[in-house]
Short mmCIF file of C-alpha atoms in Angstrom, two decimals:
data_model
loop_
_atom_site.label_atom_id
_atom_site.label_comp_id
_atom_site.label_asym_id
_atom_site.label_seq_id
_atom_site.Cartn_x
_atom_site.Cartn_y
_atom_site.Cartn_z
CA MET A 1 366.41 128.91 158.49
CA ARG A 2 369.56 127.95 156.73
CA HIS A 3 369.37 124.27 157.99
CA SER A 4 365.70 124.07 156.19
CA ARG A 5 366.41 125.02 152.98
CA ARG A 6 369.91 123.35 153.07
CA THR A 7 367.52 120.05 153.75
CA GLY A 8 365.33 120.94 150.77
CA ARG A 9 367.82 121.23 148.38
CA TRP A 10 369.52 117.80 149.37
CA LEU A 11 366.08 116.38 148.88
CA ILE A 12 365.49 117.90 145.65
CA LEU A 13 369.12 117.16 144.46
CA LEU A 14 368.43 113.15 145.82
CA THR A 15 364.78 113.06 144.03
CA VAL A 16 366.69 114.16 140.50
CA LEU A 17 369.31 111.74 141.22
CA THR A 18 366.61 109.10 141.80
CA LEU A 19 364.93 109.66 138.94
CA ALA A 20 367.95 109.67 136.77
CA VAL A 21 369.02 106.16 137.54
CA LEU A 22 365.36 105.15 137.13
CA ALA A 23 365.32 106.59 133.57
CA CYS A 24 368.97 105.01 132.87
CA SER A 25 367.91 101.63 134.52
CA ALA A 26 364.37 101.78 132.22
CA GLY A 27 366.89 102.33 129.59
CA ALA A 28 369.02 99.74 129.87
CA SER A 29 366.26 97.30 130.15
CA ALA A 30 362.77 98.19 128.46
CA LEU A 31 363.16 98.64 124.78
CA ASP A 32 360.86 98.87 121.88
CA LEU A 33 359.84 96.14 119.67
CA PRO A 34 362.97 96.00 116.56
CA GLU A 35 361.75 96.05 113.24
CA ALA A 36 361.83 92.27 111.87
CA ASP A 37 364.29 91.64 108.97
CA ASP A 38 365.18 88.30 106.62
CA PRO A 39 368.71 87.63 106.63
CA PHE A 40 368.65 85.29 103.97
CA ARG A 41 367.36 87.94 101.25
CA LEU A 42 371.19 89.31 101.56
CA THR A 43 372.78 86.03 99.80
CA ILE A 44 370.71 86.17 96.52
CA PRO A 45 372.72 87.18 93.97
CA GLU A 46 372.04 91.27 92.56
CA GLY A 47 369.78 90.86 89.85
CA THR A 48 367.66 87.51 91.09
CA GLU A 49 364.41 88.29 92.03
CA TYR A 50 363.17 87.30 95.31
CA GLU A 51 360.41 85.86 95.52
CA LYS A 52 359.12 83.70 98.21
CA PRO A 53 358.97 80.76 98.21
CA PHE A 54 362.03 80.72 96.64
CA GLY A 55 362.90 77.35 95.11
CA ALA A 56 361.93 74.54 97.17
CA ILE A 57 362.47 76.89 100.46
CA TYR A 58 358.92 78.55 101.81
CA GLY A 59 359.85 79.31 105.32
CA PHE A 60 361.36 82.13 105.54
CA PRO A 61 361.72 83.62 109.75
CA ASP A 62 361.79 86.97 111.04
CA VAL A 63 364.73 88.12 112.56
CA ARG A 64 364.70 91.07 115.63
CA LEU A 65 368.45 92.29 116.97
CA TRP A 66 367.40 94.17 120.18
CA GLY A 67 370.78 95.40 120.86
CA TRP A 68 374.55 94.93 122.31
CA SER A 69 376.41 94.79 125.54
CA LYS A 70 379.37 96.54 125.09
CA ASP A 71 381.36 92.58 126.76
CA GLY A 72 380.23 91.49 123.67
CA LYS A 73 376.50 89.99 124.17
CA ALA A 74 373.83 90.31 121.78
CA ALA A 75 370.22 89.77 122.15
CA LEU A 76 367.89 88.26 119.49
CA SER A 77 364.47 87.04 118.70
CA VAL A 78 363.56 84.99 116.14
CA VAL A 79 359.68 84.18 114.91
CA HIS A 80 358.46 81.37 112.04
CA GLU A 81 355.43 80.16 111.20
CA VAL A 82 355.00 76.51 112.19
CA ALA A 83 354.47 74.20 108.96
CA GLY A 84 351.51 71.62 108.95
CA ARG A 85 350.23 72.36 112.13
CA GLY A 86 349.96 76.16 111.79
CA GLY A 87 350.44 78.93 114.23
CA PHE A 88 353.82 80.50 115.01
CA GLU A 89 356.46 79.84 117.42
CA ILE A 90 359.08 82.98 118.59
CA TYR A 91 362.55 82.39 120.65
CA TYR A 92 364.23 84.69 122.26
CA VAL A 93 367.92 84.61 123.21
CA ILE A 94 371.11 86.29 124.29
CA GLN A 95 374.20 85.14 123.75
CA ASP A 96 378.00 85.87 124.40
CA MET A 97 379.71 86.37 120.90
CA VAL A 98 382.65 85.91 122.56
CA SER A 99 382.46 82.84 123.24
CA ASP A 100 379.67 82.26 121.28
CA LYS A 101 377.47 79.94 124.87
CA VAL A 102 374.09 80.52 124.71
CA LEU A 103 373.51 83.17 128.30
CA TRP A 104 369.37 83.04 127.98
CA THR A 105 366.82 81.62 126.48
CA LEU A 106 362.52 81.94 126.02
CA ASP A 107 360.50 79.89 123.95
CA ASP A 108 356.86 80.97 123.23
CA ASP A 109 354.29 78.99 121.15
CA THR A 110 350.95 80.86 119.95
CA TYR A 111 349.86 76.89 120.30
CA ASN A 112 349.61 77.76 124.17
CA TRP A 113 347.85 80.91 123.65
CA GLU A 114 345.02 79.01 121.65
CA ASN A 115 344.87 76.94 124.18
CA GLU A 116 344.30 80.17 127.25
CA GLY A 117 341.59 81.00 124.51
CA ALA A 118 343.48 83.62 122.75
CA ASP A 119 341.98 83.76 118.66
CA VAL A 120 345.67 84.87 116.39
CA GLU A 121 344.30 82.85 113.38
CA GLY A 122 345.24 85.42 110.43
CA PHE A 123 347.92 87.42 112.38
CA ASP A 124 350.99 88.29 110.26
CA SER A 125 354.25 88.03 111.88
CA ASP A 126 354.45 91.43 113.07
CA ARG A 127 351.57 90.96 115.24
CA ILE A 128 352.93 87.78 116.59
CA ALA A 129 355.83 89.39 117.66
CA ALA A 130 354.57 92.40 118.98
CA LEU A 131 351.94 90.48 121.41
CA SER A 132 354.69 87.60 122.49
CA TYR A 133 356.42 90.91 123.93
CA LYS A 134 353.43 91.78 125.71
CA ARG A 135 353.20 88.32 126.90
CA ASN A 136 356.67 88.07 128.03
CA ARG A 137 357.80 91.68 128.79
CA ALA A 138 358.47 91.22 132.43
CA ALA A 139 361.25 87.90 131.54
CA VAL A 140 362.55 89.76 128.35
CA ASP A 141 363.39 93.00 129.88
CA GLY A 142 364.38 91.11 132.80
CA ALA A 143 366.81 89.25 130.90
CA LEU A 144 368.17 92.47 128.84
CA GLN A 145 368.65 94.07 131.98
CA GLN A 146 370.68 91.50 133.68
CA TYR A 147 372.69 91.48 130.82
CA ALA A 148 373.28 95.10 130.01
CA ILE A 149 371.74 95.29 126.99
CA GLN A 150 371.78 98.34 125.18
CA GLY A 151 369.29 98.90 122.33
CA GLU A 152 372.25 100.17 120.10
CA THR A 153 372.64 97.95 116.85
CA ASN A 154 373.60 98.10 113.77
CA PRO A 155 372.21 97.05 110.04
CA PHE A 156 372.36 93.24 108.92
CA LEU A 157 374.14 93.54 106.02
CA ALA A 158 375.87 90.41 102.77
CA PHE A 159 379.11 89.52 102.28
CA PRO A 160 381.67 90.29 101.67
CA MET A 161 382.21 92.27 104.37
CA GLU A 162 384.65 95.67 104.08
CA TRP A 163 386.11 96.85 107.33
CA ASN A 164 388.50 99.20 107.78
CA GLU A 165 391.66 98.70 105.10
CA TRP A 166 390.24 94.26 105.53
CA THR A 167 387.69 92.92 103.52
CA TYR A 168 385.98 89.22 105.10
CA THR A 169 384.97 86.93 102.37
CA PRO A 170 382.83 83.48 104.89
CA ASP A 171 383.45 80.31 103.08
CA ILE A 172 382.10 76.83 103.96
CA SER A 173 383.67 73.04 104.17
CA ILE A 174 380.54 70.86 104.06
CA VAL A 175 381.08 66.75 105.14
CA GLU A 176 378.52 65.11 102.88
CA GLU A 177 375.81 62.09 104.59
CA LYS A 178 377.45 58.70 103.23
CA GLU A 179 373.88 57.25 103.55
CA PRO A 180 371.52 60.25 103.41
CA GLN A 181 368.23 59.63 104.71
CA PHE A 182 365.50 62.34 103.37
CA TYR A 183 366.88 65.22 102.69
CA ASP A 184 369.76 64.84 105.46
CA ASP A 185 372.12 65.57 102.75
CA ILE A 186 374.82 67.27 105.82
CA ALA A 187 376.74 65.67 107.99
CA SER A 188 378.54 68.35 109.49
CA TYR A 189 379.66 71.75 108.05
CA THR A 190 382.62 74.25 109.35
CA VAL A 191 382.12 77.81 108.39
CA SER A 192 385.27 80.50 108.28
CA LEU A 193 386.00 83.94 107.51
CA ALA A 194 388.61 84.73 105.00
CA ARG A 195 390.26 87.99 105.56
CA SER A 196 392.37 89.74 102.78
CA GLY A 197 395.89 88.83 102.92
CA GLY A 198 395.15 85.31 103.28
CA LYS A 199 394.55 84.62 106.69
CA THR A 200 391.42 82.94 107.54
CA LYS A 201 389.97 81.55 110.57
CA LYS A 202 387.08 79.22 111.82
CA ILE A 203 384.19 80.56 113.52
CA ALA A 204 381.67 77.98 113.76
CA PHE A 205 381.25 73.81 113.12
CA VAL A 206 378.36 71.84 113.66
CA ASP A 207 378.59 68.27 113.48
CA ASP A 208 374.96 67.81 114.63
CA THR A 209 372.45 68.96 111.58
CA ALA A 210 369.68 67.55 109.26
CA SER A 211 370.49 70.34 106.53
CA LYS A 212 369.98 70.14 103.03
CA ASN A 213 371.52 72.86 102.04
CA VAL A 214 373.76 75.61 104.54
CA TYR A 215 374.15 79.37 103.89
CA VAL A 216 375.99 82.52 105.24
CA CYS A 217 373.23 84.75 104.97
CA ALA A 218 374.84 88.00 106.51
CA HIS A 219 376.56 90.09 109.46
CA THR A 220 376.09 92.67 112.11
CA LEU A 221 378.91 95.02 113.28
CA SER A 222 378.60 95.55 116.89
CA PRO A 223 378.65 99.07 118.38
CA PHE A 224 380.86 98.71 120.70
CA GLU A 225 384.11 96.57 120.15
CA ASP A 226 385.29 95.21 116.36
CA ARG A 227 383.23 92.00 117.03
CA VAL A 228 380.85 91.04 114.34
CA LEU A 229 377.51 88.70 114.89
CA VAL A 230 377.38 86.15 111.31
CA VAL A 231 374.03 84.86 110.74
CA ILE A 232 373.76 81.53 109.31
CA ALA A 233 370.90 79.17 108.37
CA GLU A 234 370.39 75.61 107.57
CA GLU A 235 367.74 74.86 105.41
CA ARG A 236 365.62 71.79 106.30
CA PHE A 237 362.99 69.98 105.06
CA VAL A 238 359.75 69.73 107.15
CA PHE A 239 356.07 69.59 105.64
CA GLU A 240 356.05 70.04 101.89
CA GLY A 241 359.21 71.95 101.83
CA THR A 242 362.14 73.15 103.19
CA GLU A 243 362.25 75.96 105.69
CA LEU A 244 365.38 78.39 107.00
CA PHE A 245 366.43 77.36 110.20
CA TYR A 246 368.94 80.66 111.84
CA SER A 247 372.17 80.72 114.13
CA PHE A 248 374.21 82.69 115.31
CA VAL A 249 378.10 83.24 115.74
CA GLY A 250 380.49 85.81 116.79
CA CYS A 251 383.57 86.57 115.80
CA ASP A 252 386.61 89.69 116.72
CA LEU A 253 387.91 91.15 113.61
CA LYS A 254 391.57 91.71 114.65
CA LYS A 255 392.33 88.89 117.03
CA GLY A 256 392.73 85.38 115.09
CA PHE A 257 394.03 86.50 111.73
#
């Protein structure tokens, strides 16, 4: 009887541990669809009315931050409406914010859904994002699990950034095209962060661009490290106006300053 009771207790303990492991595993991979944000809104000076379109810009993609890993990787997705053609493109990315290396991507396009018989006319960006995640959930959740992404995030905030005793202010250095072609005004640009005290660090250099303007839109702090993700937008001419195209870079807030 003692042996039977002891075996029963071990089976119960093993079951509880198995369920706990499965729950932790699910929590590290399957996340709810994050809320969308418009990082460009954070570039608008206080007191200025923000309407869409804004000047010549009429394409404002939605950005979602899914989470971070403890070693500096971030997962994001971007949804933007395709001018002229119609429909939406959805881009998922997991990026190492230490090296800025893109580790994993997935591209989705509602044009392909229509070819499969799905009618998405009139759907807004949030509904498209939810449907895209539903269609690609196995791949997205698998990548989140592979790179140990946890659903802990901080909000996107405007610059200048206040952190500890320092203030961080972005700077964009632009080299203009000598012979611009149809709103392709910028040949290359460098993005730097200046920390109070006179120290500046280069965080991005781009020499392959077809942009009219470049904006440093926002930042968000890692919940695990002294590291920040910076959102950069290129304004490019597309159909009958300009749209924003986002990229992301990381910056250690202590090293290199």
